[in-house]
CSV table of C-alpha atoms and ligand atoms in Angstrom, one decimal:
chain,number,residue,atom,x,y,z
A,257,UNK,CA,-24.3,-0.9,22.3
A,258,UNK,CA,-22.9,-2.8,19.3
A,259,UNK,CA,-19.3,-3.9,19.9
A,260,UNK,CA,-16.5,-5.7,18.1
A,261,UNK,CA,-17.0,-9.4,18.8
A,262,UNK,CA,-14.3,-10.9,16.6
A,263,UNK,CA,-11.4,-9.8,14.5
A,264,UNK,CA,-9.7,-12.4,12.2
A,265,UNK,CA,-6.9,-11.7,9.8
A,266,UNK,CA,-5.9,-13.8,6.8
A,267,UNK,CA,-3.4,-13.7,4.0
A,268,UNK,CA,-4.9,-13.0,0.6
A,269,UNK,CA,-3.3,-12.0,-2.7
A,270,UNK,CA,-3.2,-8.6,-4.4
A,271,UNK,CA,-3.5,-7.7,-8.1
A,272,UNK,CA,0.1,-8.7,-8.7
A,273,UNK,CA,-0.4,-12.1,-7.0
A,274,UNK,CA,1.6,-11.0,-3.9
A,275,UNK,CA,0.3,-11.7,-0.4
A,276,UNK,CA,-1.5,-9.0,1.5
A,277,UNK,CA,-3.6,-8.7,4.7
A,278,UNK,CA,-7.3,-9.0,4.9
A,279,UNK,CA,-9.2,-8.5,8.1
A,280,UNK,CA,-12.8,-9.7,8.9
A,281,UNK,CA,-14.6,-8.0,11.7
A,282,UNK,CA,-17.7,-9.4,13.3
A,283,UNK,CA,-20.0,-7.1,15.3
A,284,UNK,CA,-22.1,-8.2,18.2
A,285,UNK,CA,-25.2,-7.9,16.0
A,286,UNK,CA,-23.7,-10.6,13.8
A,287,UNK,CA,-22.9,-8.3,10.8
A,288,UNK,CA,-19.5,-8.6,9.2
A,289,UNK,CA,-17.1,-6.2,7.5
A,290,UNK,CA,-14.0,-7.0,5.5
A,291,UNK,CA,-11.1,-4.8,4.6
A,292,UNK,CA,-7.8,-5.4,2.9
A,293,UNK,CA,-4.7,-3.3,2.2
A,294,UNK,CA,-2.8,-2.5,-1.0
A,295,UNK,CA,0.9,-2.5,-1.7
A,296,UNK,CA,3.3,-0.2,-3.7
A,297,UNK,CA,6.2,-0.9,-6.1
A,298,UNK,CA,7.8,2.5,-6.2
A,299,UNK,CA,7.5,3.0,-2.4
A,300,UNK,CA,8.7,6.1,-0.6
A,301,UNK,CA,11.6,5.6,1.7
A,302,UNK,CA,9.7,7.2,4.6
A,303,UNK,CA,6.5,5.2,4.3
A,304,UNK,CA,5.2,3.2,7.3
A,305,UNK,CA,6.6,-0.4,7.4
A,306,UNK,CA,4.9,-3.1,5.4
A,307,UNK,CA,5.6,-6.2,7.4
A,308,UNK,CA,6.7,-9.2,5.3
A,309,UNK,CA,7.8,-12.6,6.6
A,310,UNK,CA,11.1,-12.7,4.8
A,311,UNK,CA,10.9,-16.4,4.6
A,312,UNK,CA,12.1,-17.3,1.1
A,313,UNK,CA,10.4,-20.7,1.2
A,314,UNK,CA,7.0,-19.0,0.9
A,315,UNK,CA,6.1,-16.4,-1.8
A,316,UNK,CA,9.7,-15.4,-2.2
A,317,UNK,CA,9.8,-13.9,1.3
A,318,UNK,CA,6.7,-11.8,0.7
A,319,UNK,CA,4.2,-13.7,2.9
A,320,UNK,CA,2.4,-11.7,5.5
A,321,UNK,CA,1.8,-14.4,8.1
A,322,UNK,CA,3.6,-12.4,10.8
A,323,UNK,CA,1.2,-9.4,10.2
A,324,UNK,CA,-1.7,-11.9,10.3
A,325,UNK,CA,-0.6,-13.2,13.7
A,326,UNK,CA,-0.1,-9.7,15.0
A,327,UNK,CA,-3.8,-8.9,14.2
A,328,UNK,CA,-5.1,-12.2,15.6
A,329,UNK,CA,-2.9,-12.4,18.7
A,330,UNK,CA,-2.1,-8.8,19.7
A,331,UNK,CA,-4.6,-6.4,18.2
A,332,UNK,CA,-7.8,-8.5,18.4
A,333,UNK,CA,-7.7,-9.1,22.2
A,334,UNK,CA,-7.2,-5.4,22.7
A,335,UNK,CA,-10.2,-4.3,20.6
A,336,UNK,CA,-12.7,-6.9,21.5
A,337,UNK,CA,-15.9,-5.6,23.1
A,338,UNK,CA,-15.1,-2.0,22.1
A,339,UNK,CA,-17.5,0.1,20.0
A,340,UNK,CA,-16.2,0.8,16.5
A,341,UNK,CA,-17.7,4.3,16.6
A,342,UNK,CA,-14.6,6.1,18.0
A,343,UNK,CA,-12.2,5.6,15.1
A,344,UNK,CA,-9.7,8.1,16.6
A,345,UNK,CA,-9.5,6.2,19.9
A,346,UNK,CA,-9.1,2.8,18.1
A,347,UNK,CA,-6.4,4.1,15.8
A,348,UNK,CA,-4.6,5.6,18.8
A,349,UNK,CA,-4.7,2.3,20.6
A,350,UNK,CA,-3.2,0.6,17.5
A,351,UNK,CA,-0.4,3.2,17.4
A,352,UNK,CA,0.4,2.7,21.1
A,353,UNK,CA,0.2,-1.1,20.7
A,354,UNK,CA,2.8,-0.9,17.9
A,355,UNK,CA,5.0,1.6,19.8
A,356,UNK,CA,7.3,2.5,16.9
A,357,UNK,CA,7.4,5.6,14.7
A,358,UNK,CA,7.0,3.7,11.4
A,359,UNK,CA,4.7,0.9,12.6
A,360,UNK,CA,7.4,-1.7,12.1
A,361,UNK,CA,6.5,-3.7,15.2
A,362,UNK,CA,3.0,-4.8,14.2
A,363,UNK,CA,3.2,-3.8,10.5
A,364,UNK,CA,1.3,-0.9,8.9
A,365,UNK,CA,-0.4,-3.6,6.7
A,366,UNK,CA,-1.8,-5.3,9.9
A,367,UNK,CA,-2.8,-2.0,11.5
A,368,UNK,CA,-4.4,-0.4,8.4
A,369,UNK,CA,-6.5,-3.5,7.6
A,370,UNK,CA,-7.9,-3.3,11.2
A,371,UNK,CA,-8.4,0.4,11.0
A,372,UNK,CA,-10.4,0.1,7.7
A,373,UNK,CA,-12.5,-2.8,8.9
A,374,UNK,CA,-13.4,-0.7,12.0
A,375,UNK,CA,-14.5,2.2,9.8
A,376,UNK,CA,-16.7,-0.1,7.8
A,377,UNK,CA,-18.2,-1.5,11.1
A,378,UNK,CA,-18.9,2.1,12.3
A,379,UNK,CA,-20.8,2.7,9.0
A,380,UNK,CA,-22.9,-0.3,9.8
A,381,UNK,CA,-23.6,0.9,13.3
A,382,UNK,CA,-24.6,4.3,12.0
A,383,UNK,CA,-26.7,2.7,9.2
A,384,UNK,CA,-24.9,5.0,6.8
A,385,UNK,CA,-23.0,4.3,3.6
A,386,UNK,CA,-19.2,4.3,4.3
A,387,UNK,CA,-18.6,7.7,2.7
A,388,UNK,CA,-21.3,9.4,4.8
A,389,UNK,CA,-20.1,7.6,8.0
A,390,UNK,CA,-16.5,8.8,7.4
A,391,UNK,CA,-17.9,12.3,6.9
A,392,UNK,CA,-19.6,12.4,10.4
A,393,UNK,CA,-18.2,15.1,12.6
A,394,UNK,CA,-16.0,16.6,9.9
A,395,UNK,CA,-18.2,19.6,8.9
A,396,UNK,CA,-17.0,19.0,5.4
A,397,UNK,CA,-19.3,19.2,2.4
A,398,UNK,CA,-18.8,16.1,0.3
A,399,UNK,CA,-18.1,15.8,-3.4
A,400,UNK,CA,-17.1,13.3,-6.1
A,401,UNK,CA,-13.4,13.5,-6.9
A,402,UNK,CA,-12.1,14.1,-10.4
A,403,UNK,CA,-10.2,11.0,-11.6
A,404,UNK,CA,-6.6,10.9,-12.8
A,405,UNK,CA,-6.6,8.0,-15.2
A,406,UNK,CA,-3.3,6.3,-15.8
A,407,UNK,CA,-3.5,5.2,-19.4
A,408,UNK,CA,0.2,4.7,-20.3
A,409,UNK,CA,2.3,3.0,-17.7
A,410,UNK,CA,6.1,3.2,-17.5
A,411,UNK,CA,8.8,3.2,-14.8
A,412,UNK,CA,8.5,0.5,-12.1
A,413,UNK,CA,5.0,-0.5,-13.4
A,414,UNK,CA,6.1,-1.7,-16.8
A,415,UNK,CA,9.1,-2.9,-18.8
A,416,UNK,CA,8.8,-0.6,-21.8
A,417,UNK,CA,11.8,1.6,-21.1
A,418,UNK,CA,9.8,4.8,-20.4
A,419,UNK,CA,11.2,6.5,-17.3
A,420,UNK,CA,8.1,8.4,-16.3
A,421,UNK,CA,5.9,6.1,-14.4
A,422,UNK,CA,2.4,7.4,-15.2
A,423,UNK,CA,0.8,9.3,-18.1
A,424,UNK,CA,-2.7,10.2,-17.0
A,425,UNK,CA,-5.8,12.0,-18.3
A,426,UNK,CA,-8.0,14.2,-16.2
A,427,UNK,CA,-11.6,14.5,-17.5
A,428,UNK,CA,-12.4,17.8,-15.8
A,429,UNK,CA,-14.7,19.6,-18.2
A,430,UNK,CA,-17.8,17.6,-17.5
A,431,UNK,CA,-20.8,18.2,-15.2
A,432,UNK,CA,-21.0,14.8,-13.6
A,433,UNK,CA,-18.7,11.9,-12.7
A,434,UNK,CA,-20.4,9.2,-14.9
A,435,UNK,CA,-20.0,11.4,-18.0
A,436,UNK,CA,-16.3,12.1,-17.1
A,437,UNK,CA,-15.7,8.4,-16.6
A,438,UNK,CA,-17.3,7.6,-19.9
A,439,UNK,CA,-14.9,10.1,-21.6
A,440,UNK,CA,-12.0,8.4,-20.0
A,441,UNK,CA,-13.1,4.9,-21.2
A,442,UNK,CA,-13.7,6.1,-24.7
A,443,UNK,CA,-10.2,7.7,-24.9
A,444,UNK,CA,-8.7,4.5,-23.5
A,445,UNK,CA,-10.4,2.5,-26.2
A,446,UNK,CA,-9.3,5.0,-28.9
A,447,UNK,CA,-5.7,4.7,-27.6
A,448,UNK,CA,-5.9,0.9,-27.9
A,449,UNK,CA,-7.0,1.2,-31.5
A,450,UNK,CA,-4.2,3.7,-32.3
A,451,UNK,CA,-1.6,1.5,-30.7
A,452,UNK,CA,-2.9,-1.6,-32.5
A,453,UNK,CA,-2.8,0.2,-35.9
A,454,UNK,CA,0.8,1.3,-35.3
A,455,UNK,CA,1.9,-2.2,-34.3
A,456,UNK,CA,2.6,-1.3,-30.7
A,457,UNK,CA,1.8,-3.7,-27.8
A,458,UNK,CA,-1.6,-3.2,-26.2
A,459,UNK,CA,-0.7,-5.3,-23.1
A,460,UNK,CA,-1.0,-3.4,-19.9
A,461,UNK,CA,1.1,-2.5,-16.9
A,462,UNK,CA,0.4,-2.9,-13.2
A,463,UNK,CA,-2.2,-0.2,-13.1
A,464,UNK,CA,-4.0,-1.3,-16.2
A,465,UNK,CA,-2.5,1.3,-18.5
A,466,UNK,CA,-0.9,0.4,-21.9
A,467,UNK,CA,2.8,-0.1,-21.8
A,468,UNK,CA,4.0,0.4,-25.4
A,469,UNK,CA,7.8,0.6,-26.0
A,470,UNK,CA,8.0,4.3,-27.0
A,471,UNK,CA,11.2,6.2,-27.8
A,472,UNK,CA,10.4,9.3,-25.7
A,473,UNK,CA,8.0,10.8,-23.1
A,474,UNK,CA,6.8,13.2,-25.7
A,475,UNK,CA,5.8,10.3,-27.9
A,476,UNK,CA,3.5,9.0,-25.1
A,477,UNK,CA,1.9,12.5,-24.7
A,478,UNK,CA,1.4,12.8,-28.5
A,479,UNK,CA,-0.3,9.4,-28.6
A,480,UNK,CA,-2.6,10.4,-25.8
A,481,UNK,CA,-3.5,13.7,-27.5
A,482,UNK,CA,-4.3,11.8,-30.6
A,483,UNK,CA,-6.5,9.4,-28.7
A,484,UNK,CA,-8.4,12.3,-27.1
A,485,UNK,CA,-9.0,13.8,-30.5
A,486,UNK,CA,-10.0,10.6,-32.1
A,487,UNK,CA,-12.5,9.9,-29.3
A,488,UNK,CA,-14.1,13.2,-30.1
A,489,UNK,CA,-13.0,15.2,-27.0
A,490,UNK,CA,-11.0,18.3,-26.7
A,491,UNK,CA,-7.7,18.4,-25.0
A,492,UNK,CA,-7.1,21.6,-23.0
A,493,UNK,CA,-10.8,22.3,-22.3
A,494,UNK,CA,-12.4,19.0,-21.4
A,495,UNK,CA,-9.5,16.7,-20.9
A,496,UNK,CA,-6.1,17.5,-19.3
A,497,UNK,CA,-2.9,15.6,-18.9
A,498,UNK,CA,-1.1,14.7,-15.8
A,499,UNK,CA,2.2,13.0,-15.1
A,500,UNK,CA,3.7,11.0,-12.2
A,501,UNK,CA,7.5,10.8,-12.7
A,502,UNK,CA,8.1,8.8,-9.5
A,503,UNK,CA,11.6,10.2,-10.0
A,504,UNK,CA,13.2,8.7,-7.0
A,505,UNK,CA,13.3,5.6,-9.2
A,506,UNK,CA,15.7,7.2,-11.7
A,507,UNK,CA,17.6,9.6,-9.4
A,508,UNK,CA,21.2,8.6,-8.7
A,509,UNK,CA,24.1,10.6,-7.3
A,510,UNK,CA,22.5,14.0,-8.0
A,511,UNK,CA,21.3,13.3,-11.5
A,512,UNK,CA,18.0,12.3,-13.0
A,513,UNK,CA,18.6,9.6,-15.6
A,514,UNK,CA,16.1,9.7,-18.4
A,515,UNK,CA,17.7,6.7,-20.0
A,516,UNK,CA,15.0,6.3,-22.7
A,517,UNK,CA,16.0,9.6,-24.1
A,518,UNK,CA,19.7,9.3,-23.1
A,519,UNK,CA,19.5,12.4,-20.9
A,520,UNK,CA,21.2,12.7,-17.5
A,521,UNK,CA,19.9,15.9,-15.9
A,522,UNK,CA,20.5,17.8,-12.7
A,523,UNK,CA,17.5,19.2,-10.9
A,524,UNK,CA,17.7,22.6,-12.7
A,525,UNK,CA,17.8,20.8,-16.1
A,526,UNK,CA,14.9,18.6,-15.2
A,527,UNK,CA,12.9,21.7,-14.3
A,528,UNK,CA,13.7,23.1,-17.7
A,529,UNK,CA,12.7,19.9,-19.4
A,530,UNK,CA,9.4,19.9,-17.5
A,531,UNK,CA,8.7,23.6,-18.1
A,532,UNK,CA,9.0,22.9,-21.9
A,533,UNK,CA,6.5,20.0,-21.6
A,534,UNK,CA,4.1,22.3,-19.7
A,535,UNK,CA,4.4,24.9,-22.4
A,536,UNK,CA,3.8,22.4,-25.2
A,537,UNK,CA,1.1,20.2,-23.7
A,538,UNK,CA,-2.1,20.7,-21.6
A,539,UNK,CA,-0.4,19.3,-18.5
A,540,UNK,CA,-2.1,20.4,-15.3
A,541,UNK,CA,-0.4,18.2,-12.8
A,542,UNK,CA,3.0,16.7,-12.2
A,543,UNK,CA,3.7,14.2,-9.3
A,544,UNK,CA,7.0,13.4,-7.8
A,545,UNK,CA,8.9,15.4,-10.4
A,546,UNK,CA,11.9,15.5,-7.9
A,547,UNK,CA,13.3,12.7,-5.8
A,548,UNK,CA,11.9,12.2,-2.3
A,549,UNK,CA,15.0,13.6,-0.5
A,550,UNK,CA,15.9,16.3,-3.1
A,551,UNK,CA,14.2,19.1,-1.2
A,552,UNK,CA,16.4,21.7,-2.9
A,553,UNK,CA,15.2,20.4,-6.3
A,554,UNK,CA,11.6,20.5,-5.1
A,555,UNK,CA,12.2,24.2,-4.1
A,556,UNK,CA,13.5,25.0,-7.5
A,557,UNK,CA,10.6,23.2,-9.2
A,558,UNK,CA,8.0,24.9,-7.0
A,559,UNK,CA,9.4,28.4,-7.6
A,560,UNK,CA,9.4,27.8,-11.4
A,561,UNK,CA,6.2,25.9,-11.9
A,562,UNK,CA,4.2,26.1,-8.7
A,563,UNK,CA,2.0,29.0,-10.0
A,564,UNK,CA,1.3,27.1,-13.2
A,565,UNK,CA,0.6,23.5,-12.5
A,566,UNK,CA,-0.3,21.2,-9.6
A,567,UNK,CA,2.9,19.8,-8.1
A,568,UNK,CA,2.0,16.7,-6.2
A,569,UNK,CA,4.1,15.2,-3.4
A,570,UNK,CA,3.8,11.4,-3.1
A,571,UNK,CA,7.0,9.8,-2.0
A,572,UNK,CA,8.0,13.3,-0.8
A,573,UNK,CA,5.2,13.5,1.8
A,574,UNK,CA,4.2,9.8,2.2
A,575,UNK,CA,0.8,10.9,3.7
A,576,UNK,CA,2.7,12.0,6.7
A,577,UNK,CA,1.4,15.3,8.3
A,578,UNK,CA,4.9,16.1,9.7
A,579,UNK,CA,6.5,15.9,6.3
A,580,UNK,CA,3.6,17.7,4.7
A,581,UNK,CA,3.9,20.5,7.3
A,582,UNK,CA,7.6,20.8,6.4
A,583,UNK,CA,6.5,21.2,2.7
A,584,UNK,CA,3.9,23.8,3.6
A,585,UNK,CA,6.4,25.8,5.8
A,586,UNK,CA,9.0,25.8,3.0
A,587,UNK,CA,6.5,26.5,0.2
A,588,UNK,CA,7.2,23.2,-1.5
A,589,UNK,CA,4.7,21.5,-3.8
A,590,UNK,CA,1.1,22.6,-3.8
A,591,UNK,CA,-0.7,19.2,-3.6
A,592,UNK,CA,-0.4,15.9,-1.8
A,593,UNK,CA,-1.1,12.3,-2.8
A,594,UNK,CA,-2.9,10.5,-0.1
A,595,UNK,CA,-2.3,6.7,0.3
A,596,UNK,CA,-3.6,5.3,3.6
A,597,UNK,CA,-1.0,2.5,3.7
A,598,UNK,CA,1.8,5.0,3.6
A,599,UNK,CA,0.9,6.1,7.1
A,600,UNK,CA,-1.0,3.1,8.4
A,601,UNK,CA,-4.3,4.3,10.1
A,602,UNK,CA,-7.4,6.0,8.8
A,603,UNK,CA,-7.3,8.7,11.4
A,604,UNK,CA,-3.8,9.8,10.4
A,605,UNK,CA,-4.8,9.6,6.7
A,606,UNK,CA,-7.7,11.9,7.3
A,607,UNK,CA,-5.6,14.3,9.3
A,608,UNK,CA,-3.2,14.6,6.4
A,609,UNK,CA,-6.1,15.5,4.0
A,610,UNK,CA,-7.4,18.1,6.5
A,611,UNK,CA,-4.0,19.6,7.0
A,612,UNK,CA,-3.5,19.9,3.3
A,613,UNK,CA,-6.9,21.5,2.8
A,614,UNK,CA,-6.2,24.0,5.5
A,615,UNK,CA,-3.0,25.0,3.8
A,616,UNK,CA,-4.7,25.3,0.4
A,617,UNK,CA,-2.9,22.3,-1.0
A,618,UNK,CA,-4.9,20.1,-3.5
A,619,UNK,CA,-5.6,16.6,-2.3
A,620,UNK,CA,-5.5,13.4,-4.4
A,621,UNK,CA,-6.6,10.1,-2.8
A,622,UNK,CA,-4.7,7.2,-4.4
A,623,UNK,CA,-4.6,3.5,-4.9
A,624,UNK,CA,-1.3,1.5,-5.0
A,625,UNK,CA,0.1,-0.3,-7.9
A,626,UNK,CA,-0.7,-3.6,-6.1
A,627,UNK,CA,-4.4,-3.4,-5.3
A,628,UNK,CA,-7.2,-5.5,-3.9
A,629,UNK,CA,-11.0,-5.4,-4.5
A,630,UNK,CA,-11.3,-3.1,-1.4
A,631,UNK,CA,-12.9,0.2,-2.5
A,632,UNK,CA,-12.5,2.2,0.7
A,633,UNK,CA,-10.4,4.9,-1.1
A,634,UNK,CA,-13.4,5.9,-3.2
A,635,UNK,CA,-15.5,6.5,-0.1
A,636,UNK,CA,-12.7,8.3,1.6
A,637,UNK,CA,-12.2,10.7,-1.3
A,638,UNK,CA,-15.9,11.5,-1.3
A,639,UNK,CA,-16.2,11.9,2.5
A,640,UNK,CA,-13.5,14.6,2.8
A,641,UNK,CA,-14.2,16.1,-0.6
A,642,UNK,CA,-10.7,15.2,-1.9
A,643,UNK,CA,-10.1,17.1,-5.1
A,644,UNK,CA,-9.0,14.1,-7.1
A,645,UNK,CA,-8.7,10.4,-7.1
A,646,UNK,CA,-5.9,8.4,-8.7
A,647,UNK,CA,-7.0,4.8,-9.2
A,648,UNK,CA,-5.5,3.6,-12.4
A,649,UNK,CA,-6.5,2.9,-15.9
A,650,UNK,CA,-9.9,2.0,-17.4
A,651,UNK,CA,-9.5,-1.8,-17.3
A,652,UNK,CA,-8.8,-4.5,-14.7
A,653,UNK,CA,-11.2,-5.2,-11.9
A,654,UNK,CA,-8.8,-4.0,-9.2
A,655,UNK,CA,-8.9,-0.5,-10.8
A,656,UNK,CA,-12.5,-0.6,-12.0
A,657,UNK,CA,-13.8,-1.5,-8.6
A,658,UNK,CA,-13.0,2.0,-7.3
A,659,UNK,CA,-14.6,3.7,-10.3
A,660,UNK,CA,-17.7,1.4,-10.0
A,661,UNK,CA,-18.0,2.4,-6.3
A,662,UNK,CA,-17.9,6.1,-7.4
A,663,UNK,CA,-20.7,5.4,-9.9
A,664,UNK,CA,-22.7,3.8,-7.1
A,665,UNK,CA,-22.1,6.8,-4.8
A,666,UNK,CA,-22.9,9.3,-7.6
A,667,UNK,CA,-26.2,7.4,-8.2
A,668,UNK,CA,-27.2,7.5,-4.5
A,669,UNK,CA,-30.4,9.6,-4.4
A,670,UNK,CA,-30.1,10.3,-0.7
A,671,UNK,CA,-27.1,12.6,-1.4
A,672,UNK,CA,-26.6,15.4,-3.9
A,673,UNK,CA,-22.8,15.3,-4.5
A,674,UNK,CA,-21.2,17.7,-7.0
A,675,UNK,CA,-18.5,16.4,-9.3
A,676,UNK,CA,-15.3,18.1,-8.4
A,677,UNK,CA,-14.1,18.3,-12.1
A,678,UNK,CA,-15.3,21.9,-12.9
A,679,UNK,CA,-14.0,23.2,-9.5
A,680,UNK,CA,-10.5,21.7,-10.1
A,681,UNK,CA,-10.6,22.9,-13.7
A,682,UNK,CA,-11.2,26.5,-12.5
A,683,UNK,CA,-8.5,26.3,-9.9
A,684,UNK,CA,-5.8,24.6,-12.1
A,685,UNK,CA,-6.6,26.2,-15.4
A,686,UNK,CA,-6.5,29.6,-13.8
A,687,UNK,CA,-3.0,28.7,-12.5
A,688,UNK,CA,-1.9,27.6,-15.9
A,689,UNK,CA,-3.1,30.8,-17.6
A,690,UNK,CA,-1.5,33.2,-15.1
B,133,LIG,P1,3.2,2.6,-6.2
B,133,LIG,O1,2.9,3.7,-7.3
B,133,LIG,O2,1.9,2.2,-5.6
B,133,LIG,O3,3.9,1.5,-6.9
B,133,LIG,O4,4.1,3.2,-5.1
B,133,LIG,C1,1.9,4.6,-7.3
B,133,LIG,C2,2.4,6.0,-7.3
B,133,LIG,O5,3.6,6.2,-7.3
B,133,LIG,O6,1.6,6.9,-7.3
B,134,LIG,ZN1,3.4,8.5,-7.3
């Protein structure tokens, strides 16, 4: 039996130059796997704990040496000589070793890096690609997720004044992933040209999207429609729009402050504002339209728009099955964003996807704004046939690495994997029509 022979953690840097955890796992057959974890900027209040050193002498307190020590001194001795094949058992041991509800003892960054390295080791033992190994035992037909590409950045990911954090395009009306990706890239390039011509900045935000200083959210949507058109695609049949408001960032004392438009809206007025956008633009998905603790606002939103568009809970659900179940029970939202580091183990992440699927919620596997070269989320999205993947814009290696991994998986002749775009299009476009 192949077993875990060595686990070593180290501090590396993410796409923002901020420390994060990488774990290197050596198997008894000498093969090595490496996994690292991302980090958010607009983090949900109820996310698992990202353990940081807090020592201001190093990396402004953001070092992760405590998490590194926790892997090397606490986790490694427990997992040595175990087979990596039983992910659920390994993750359960990590949860017990930590002993807290939010993984604050060992750190979700320490725990997740180990959990992912173990999954990669299991794939080696099974002699399968990671996506196929993750699929073992799930009885789930795999598919390639439809991307949500974040081509204009605002909110906490840029300094351009836009309050909405992400303006995304969804290339759904294509038969395969490579063609859909190509459309996204061509639209991104067209947008760059338009911005240049109008004298706007073409520098990019944290997720690789442009961050022009625009006067309103509608101005951003109009520019994107123009870019779609100019690249030769059709908005509303091939390409659709998607927003992430990350509204907890501009919610204060019961009001949503859209400072760039000088609007200060209560939940009902924000729902009106969004309904008008949905009427006027081919928007199929809105994420975190309401703040993470504004469940009453979410209820209002879902009643009004839940039959028309995908309403995604990110900070609301934080990949936590307990919070998701509350949403399902109260008929709140109809989709969940899945971020492994919000919950801290692969097993719990996969449980959240499966729980959402059972309830008929759409699933979107997601990166974080601070990323590494680790591409596990691409494999994860394929393995459980997540409907969509959110992994940023069409530039910067931290984002492109995930798209490139999906290209590799699409080209794997050993598997015939359908592109989820047409399936999502049918599901979401039907919603919008009714
Ligand atoms: P974050 O943003 O990684 O900064 O939290 C991504 C998102 O809100 O979806
Ligand atoms: Zn979000």
